[in-house]
mmCIF file of N, CA and C in Angstrom:
data_model
loop_
_atom_site.group_PDB
_atom_site.id
_atom_site.type_symbol
_atom_site.label_atom_id
_atom_site.label_comp_id
_atom_site.label_asym_id
_atom_site.label_seq_id
_atom_site.Cartn_x
_atom_site.Cartn_y
_atom_site.Cartn_z
ATOM 1 N N HIS A 21 9.899 -4.499 -5.053
ATOM 2 C CA HIS A 21 8.918 -5.349 -5.692
ATOM 3 C C HIS A 21 7.606 -4.573 -5.795
ATOM 4 N N ASP A 22 7.094 -4.448 -7.003
ATOM 5 C CA ASP A 22 5.824 -3.767 -7.237
ATOM 6 C C ASP A 22 4.682 -4.741 -6.990
ATOM 7 N N THR A 23 3.536 -4.218 -6.612
ATOM 8 C CA THR A 23 2.362 -5.070 -6.450
ATOM 9 C C THR A 23 1.411 -4.842 -7.625
ATOM 10 N N ASP A 24 0.632 -5.855 -7.966
ATOM 11 C CA ASP A 24 -0.410 -5.710 -8.979
ATOM 12 C C ASP A 24 -1.576 -4.937 -8.379
ATOM 13 N N ARG A 25 -2.369 -4.314 -9.246
ATOM 14 C CA ARG A 25 -3.535 -3.549 -8.784
ATOM 15 C C ARG A 25 -4.514 -4.474 -8.067
ATOM 16 N N HIS A 26 -4.925 -4.042 -6.873
ATOM 17 C CA HIS A 26 -5.821 -4.858 -6.063
ATOM 18 C C HIS A 26 -6.533 -3.969 -5.042
ATOM 19 N N TYR A 27 -7.466 -4.583 -4.320
ATOM 20 C CA TYR A 27 -8.120 -3.907 -3.201
ATOM 21 C C TYR A 27 -8.389 -4.937 -2.117
ATOM 22 N N HIS A 28 -8.853 -4.437 -0.966
ATOM 23 C CA HIS A 28 -9.134 -5.294 0.177
ATOM 24 C C HIS A 28 -10.558 -5.057 0.647
ATOM 25 N N LEU A 29 -11.112 -6.023 1.325
ATOM 26 C CA LEU A 29 -12.466 -5.910 1.864
ATOM 27 C C LEU A 29 -12.478 -5.230 3.227
ATOM 28 N N THR A 30 -11.298 -4.933 3.751
ATOM 29 C CA THR A 30 -11.150 -4.225 5.020
ATOM 30 C C THR A 30 -10.183 -3.062 4.828
ATOM 31 N N ASP A 31 -10.183 -2.123 5.768
ATOM 32 C CA ASP A 31 -9.231 -1.012 5.727
ATOM 33 C C ASP A 31 -7.809 -1.554 5.884
ATOM 34 N N GLU A 32 -6.837 -0.802 5.339
ATOM 35 C CA GLU A 32 -5.427 -1.183 5.493
ATOM 36 C C GLU A 32 -4.606 0.089 5.667
ATOM 37 N N TRP A 33 -3.546 -0.024 6.464
ATOM 38 C CA TRP A 33 -2.614 1.083 6.588
ATOM 39 C C TRP A 33 -1.203 0.547 6.707
ATOM 40 N N TRP A 34 -0.230 1.401 6.396
ATOM 41 C CA TRP A 34 1.183 1.013 6.385
ATOM 42 C C TRP A 34 2.004 2.069 7.097
ATOM 43 N N VAL A 35 3.120 1.630 7.649
ATOM 44 C CA VAL A 35 4.142 2.521 8.174
ATOM 45 C C VAL A 35 5.399 2.253 7.355
ATOM 46 N N VAL A 36 5.960 3.301 6.761
ATOM 47 C CA VAL A 36 7.188 3.159 5.986
ATOM 48 C C VAL A 36 8.362 3.188 6.963
ATOM 49 N N LEU A 37 9.126 2.106 6.984
ATOM 50 C CA LEU A 37 10.266 2.000 7.895
ATOM 51 C C LEU A 37 11.572 2.426 7.232
ATOM 52 N N GLU A 38 11.716 2.150 5.946
ATOM 53 C CA GLU A 38 12.914 2.516 5.175
ATOM 54 C C GLU A 38 12.518 2.787 3.737
ATOM 55 N N GLY A 39 13.229 3.682 3.073
ATOM 56 C CA GLY A 39 13.009 3.939 1.653
ATOM 57 C C GLY A 39 11.799 4.810 1.377
ATOM 58 N N GLU A 40 11.379 4.796 0.109
ATOM 59 C CA GLU A 40 10.244 5.593 -0.333
ATOM 60 C C GLU A 40 9.356 4.740 -1.223
ATOM 61 N N PHE A 41 8.049 5.015 -1.159
ATOM 62 C CA PHE A 41 7.056 4.243 -1.919
ATOM 63 C C PHE A 41 6.041 5.172 -2.558
ATOM 64 N N GLU A 42 5.385 4.647 -3.586
ATOM 65 C CA GLU A 42 4.213 5.287 -4.162
ATOM 66 C C GLU A 42 3.050 4.318 -4.096
ATOM 67 N N TRP A 43 1.928 4.803 -3.591
ATOM 68 C CA TRP A 43 0.666 4.063 -3.655
ATOM 69 C C TRP A 43 -0.072 4.656 -4.837
ATOM 70 N N ARG A 44 -0.259 3.866 -5.870
ATOM 71 C CA ARG A 44 -0.889 4.354 -7.095
ATOM 72 C C ARG A 44 -2.370 3.977 -7.067
ATOM 73 N N LEU A 45 -3.201 4.990 -6.963
ATOM 74 C CA LEU A 45 -4.646 4.824 -6.903
ATOM 75 C C LEU A 45 -5.231 5.150 -8.273
ATOM 76 N N ASP A 46 -6.526 4.979 -8.433
ATOM 77 C CA ASP A 46 -7.157 5.283 -9.720
ATOM 78 C C ASP A 46 -6.987 6.744 -10.109
ATOM 79 N N ASP A 47 -7.108 7.658 -9.140
ATOM 80 C CA ASP A 47 -7.139 9.076 -9.468
ATOM 81 C C ASP A 47 -5.995 9.904 -8.889
ATOM 82 N N LYS A 48 -5.059 9.272 -8.194
ATOM 83 C CA LYS A 48 -3.931 10.027 -7.631
ATOM 84 C C LYS A 48 -2.810 9.092 -7.215
ATOM 85 N N VAL A 49 -1.673 9.693 -6.879
ATOM 86 C CA VAL A 49 -0.509 8.966 -6.372
ATOM 87 C C VAL A 49 -0.198 9.506 -4.988
ATOM 88 N N VAL A 50 -0.024 8.605 -4.016
ATOM 89 C CA VAL A 50 0.350 8.984 -2.657
ATOM 90 C C VAL A 50 1.806 8.585 -2.465
ATOM 91 N N ARG A 51 2.661 9.564 -2.183
ATOM 92 C CA ARG A 51 4.088 9.300 -1.962
ATOM 93 C C ARG A 51 4.369 9.313 -0.457
ATOM 94 N N ALA A 52 5.208 8.368 -0.021
ATOM 95 C CA ALA A 52 5.515 8.274 1.410
ATOM 96 C C ALA A 52 6.954 7.841 1.603
ATOM 97 N N GLY A 53 7.573 8.371 2.647
ATOM 98 C CA GLY A 53 8.937 8.026 3.010
ATOM 99 C C GLY A 53 9.009 7.600 4.468
ATOM 100 N N LYS A 54 10.220 7.417 4.936
ATOM 101 C CA LYS A 54 10.463 6.912 6.289
ATOM 102 C C LYS A 54 9.619 7.644 7.326
ATOM 103 N N SER A 55 8.954 6.861 8.163
ATOM 104 C CA SER A 55 8.107 7.306 9.269
ATOM 105 C C SER A 55 6.722 7.791 8.838
ATOM 106 N N ASP A 56 6.441 7.820 7.541
ATOM 107 C CA ASP A 56 5.105 8.215 7.091
ATOM 108 C C ASP A 56 4.131 7.059 7.282
ATOM 109 N N VAL A 57 2.870 7.418 7.481
ATOM 110 C CA VAL A 57 1.786 6.445 7.613
ATOM 111 C C VAL A 57 0.819 6.679 6.458
ATOM 112 N N VAL A 58 0.429 5.598 5.779
ATOM 113 C CA VAL A 58 -0.522 5.675 4.669
ATOM 114 C C VAL A 58 -1.735 4.836 5.045
ATOM 115 N N TYR A 59 -2.924 5.409 4.871
ATOM 116 C CA TYR A 59 -4.177 4.723 5.178
ATOM 117 C C TYR A 59 -5.033 4.661 3.920
ATOM 118 N N LEU A 60 -5.573 3.469 3.632
ATOM 119 C CA LEU A 60 -6.533 3.314 2.541
ATOM 120 C C LEU A 60 -7.776 2.612 3.069
ATOM 121 N N PRO A 61 -8.942 3.194 2.836
ATOM 122 C CA PRO A 61 -10.177 2.533 3.248
ATOM 123 C C PRO A 61 -10.470 1.329 2.364
ATOM 124 N N ARG A 62 -11.243 0.408 2.893
ATOM 125 C CA ARG A 62 -11.622 -0.796 2.151
ATOM 126 C C ARG A 62 -12.151 -0.428 0.769
ATOM 127 N N GLY A 63 -11.834 -1.286 -0.206
ATOM 128 C CA GLY A 63 -12.325 -1.090 -1.562
ATOM 129 C C GLY A 63 -11.511 -0.147 -2.418
ATOM 130 N N THR A 64 -10.461 0.460 -1.870
ATOM 131 C CA THR A 64 -9.624 1.378 -2.653
ATOM 132 C C THR A 64 -8.654 0.575 -3.516
ATOM 133 N N VAL A 65 -8.814 0.670 -4.834
ATOM 134 C CA VAL A 65 -7.925 -0.048 -5.757
ATOM 135 C C VAL A 65 -6.568 0.644 -5.745
ATOM 136 N N HIS A 66 -5.503 -0.155 -5.590
ATOM 137 C CA HIS A 66 -4.160 0.417 -5.502
ATOM 138 C C HIS A 66 -3.099 -0.581 -5.944
ATOM 139 N N SER A 67 -1.926 -0.025 -6.259
ATOM 140 C CA SER A 67 -0.706 -0.811 -6.397
ATOM 141 C C SER A 67 0.367 -0.035 -5.640
ATOM 142 N N ILE A 68 1.429 -0.718 -5.254
ATOM 143 C CA ILE A 68 2.483 -0.098 -4.453
ATOM 144 C C ILE A 68 3.814 -0.326 -5.148
ATOM 145 N N VAL A 69 4.612 0.761 -5.272
ATOM 146 C CA VAL A 69 5.901 0.694 -5.950
ATOM 147 C C VAL A 69 6.960 1.317 -5.046
ATOM 148 N N CYS A 70 8.070 0.617 -4.850
ATOM 149 C CA CYS A 70 9.213 1.189 -4.141
ATOM 150 C C CYS A 70 9.937 2.105 -5.126
ATOM 151 N N THR A 71 10.093 3.383 -4.770
ATOM 152 C CA THR A 71 10.682 4.360 -5.684
ATOM 153 C C THR A 71 12.070 4.819 -5.257
ATOM 154 N N SER A 72 12.575 4.337 -4.141
ATOM 155 C CA SER A 72 13.891 4.756 -3.663
ATOM 156 C C SER A 72 14.981 3.869 -4.259
ATOM 157 N N ALA A 73 16.196 4.407 -4.326
ATOM 158 C CA ALA A 73 17.333 3.633 -4.839
ATOM 159 C C ALA A 73 17.657 2.468 -3.906
ATOM 160 N N GLU A 74 17.505 2.694 -2.599
ATOM 161 C CA GLU A 74 17.749 1.633 -1.625
ATOM 162 C C GLU A 74 16.468 0.810 -1.445
ATOM 163 N N PRO A 75 16.597 -0.407 -0.950
ATOM 164 C CA PRO A 75 15.395 -1.217 -0.706
ATOM 165 C C PRO A 75 14.467 -0.523 0.290
ATOM 166 N N GLY A 76 13.193 -0.698 0.092
ATOM 167 C CA GLY A 76 12.207 -0.117 0.988
ATOM 168 C C GLY A 76 11.605 -1.180 1.892
ATOM 169 N N ILE A 77 11.233 -0.768 3.085
ATOM 170 C CA ILE A 77 10.576 -1.657 4.033
ATOM 171 C C ILE A 77 9.306 -0.958 4.504
ATOM 172 N N ARG A 78 8.174 -1.638 4.404
ATOM 173 C CA ARG A 78 6.907 -1.081 4.875
ATOM 174 C C ARG A 78 6.198 -2.123 5.715
ATOM 175 N N LEU A 79 5.617 -1.674 6.792
ATOM 176 C CA LEU A 79 4.870 -2.539 7.696
ATOM 177 C C LEU A 79 3.393 -2.384 7.367
ATOM 178 N N ALA A 80 2.777 -3.447 6.880
ATOM 179 C CA ALA A 80 1.350 -3.422 6.542
ATOM 180 C C ALA A 80 0.534 -3.843 7.749
ATOM 181 N N CYS A 81 -0.533 -3.101 8.010
ATOM 182 C CA CYS A 81 -1.413 -3.391 9.130
ATOM 183 C C CYS A 81 -2.844 -3.467 8.618
ATOM 184 N N GLY A 82 -3.508 -4.547 8.943
ATOM 185 C CA GLY A 82 -4.887 -4.716 8.500
ATOM 186 C C GLY A 82 -5.501 -5.895 9.221
ATOM 187 N N ALA A 83 -6.532 -6.425 8.631
ATOM 188 C CA ALA A 83 -7.249 -7.539 9.239
ATOM 189 C C ALA A 83 -6.451 -8.839 9.127
ATOM 190 N N ARG A 84 -6.702 -9.735 10.028
ATOM 191 C CA ARG A 84 -6.092 -11.060 9.975
ATOM 192 C C ARG A 84 -6.587 -11.759 8.714
ATOM 193 N N ASP A 85 -5.680 -12.450 8.001
ATOM 194 C CA ASP A 85 -6.032 -13.161 6.772
ATOM 195 C C ASP A 85 -6.679 -12.240 5.736
ATOM 196 N N MET A 86 -6.135 -11.065 5.572
ATOM 197 C CA MET A 86 -6.703 -10.078 4.651
ATOM 198 C C MET A 86 -6.535 -10.532 3.199
ATOM 199 N N GLU A 87 -7.645 -10.658 2.512
ATOM 200 C CA GLU A 87 -7.645 -11.128 1.135
ATOM 201 C C GLU A 87 -7.289 -9.981 0.174
ATOM 202 N N HIS A 88 -6.492 -10.311 -0.862
ATOM 203 C CA HIS A 88 -6.203 -9.375 -1.943
ATOM 204 C C HIS A 88 -7.135 -9.721 -3.094
ATOM 205 N N VAL A 89 -7.896 -8.743 -3.558
ATOM 206 C CA VAL A 89 -8.788 -8.931 -4.703
ATOM 207 C C VAL A 89 -8.148 -8.199 -5.871
ATOM 208 N N TYR A 90 -7.628 -8.972 -6.843
ATOM 209 C CA TYR A 90 -6.904 -8.374 -7.970
ATOM 210 C C TYR A 90 -7.847 -7.932 -9.061
ATOM 211 N N VAL A 91 -7.515 -6.783 -9.679
ATOM 212 C CA VAL A 91 -8.353 -6.238 -10.748
ATOM 213 C C VAL A 91 -7.568 -6.143 -12.042
#
């Protein structure tokens, strides 16, 4: 499942548990696979796409009740 472009008012990071993902930012693409950690500081506009043939699982870590601001 792809996400729409958005940002957060707090920092966010993820741990990829299964599969592969792309974090698509305004000026670059961050690719991550199993056991990789991705960190984005607050205000970074991004979308996330699972790019592996198998389903991907990612653990998102951030603030409690973290709001998504869609652009």
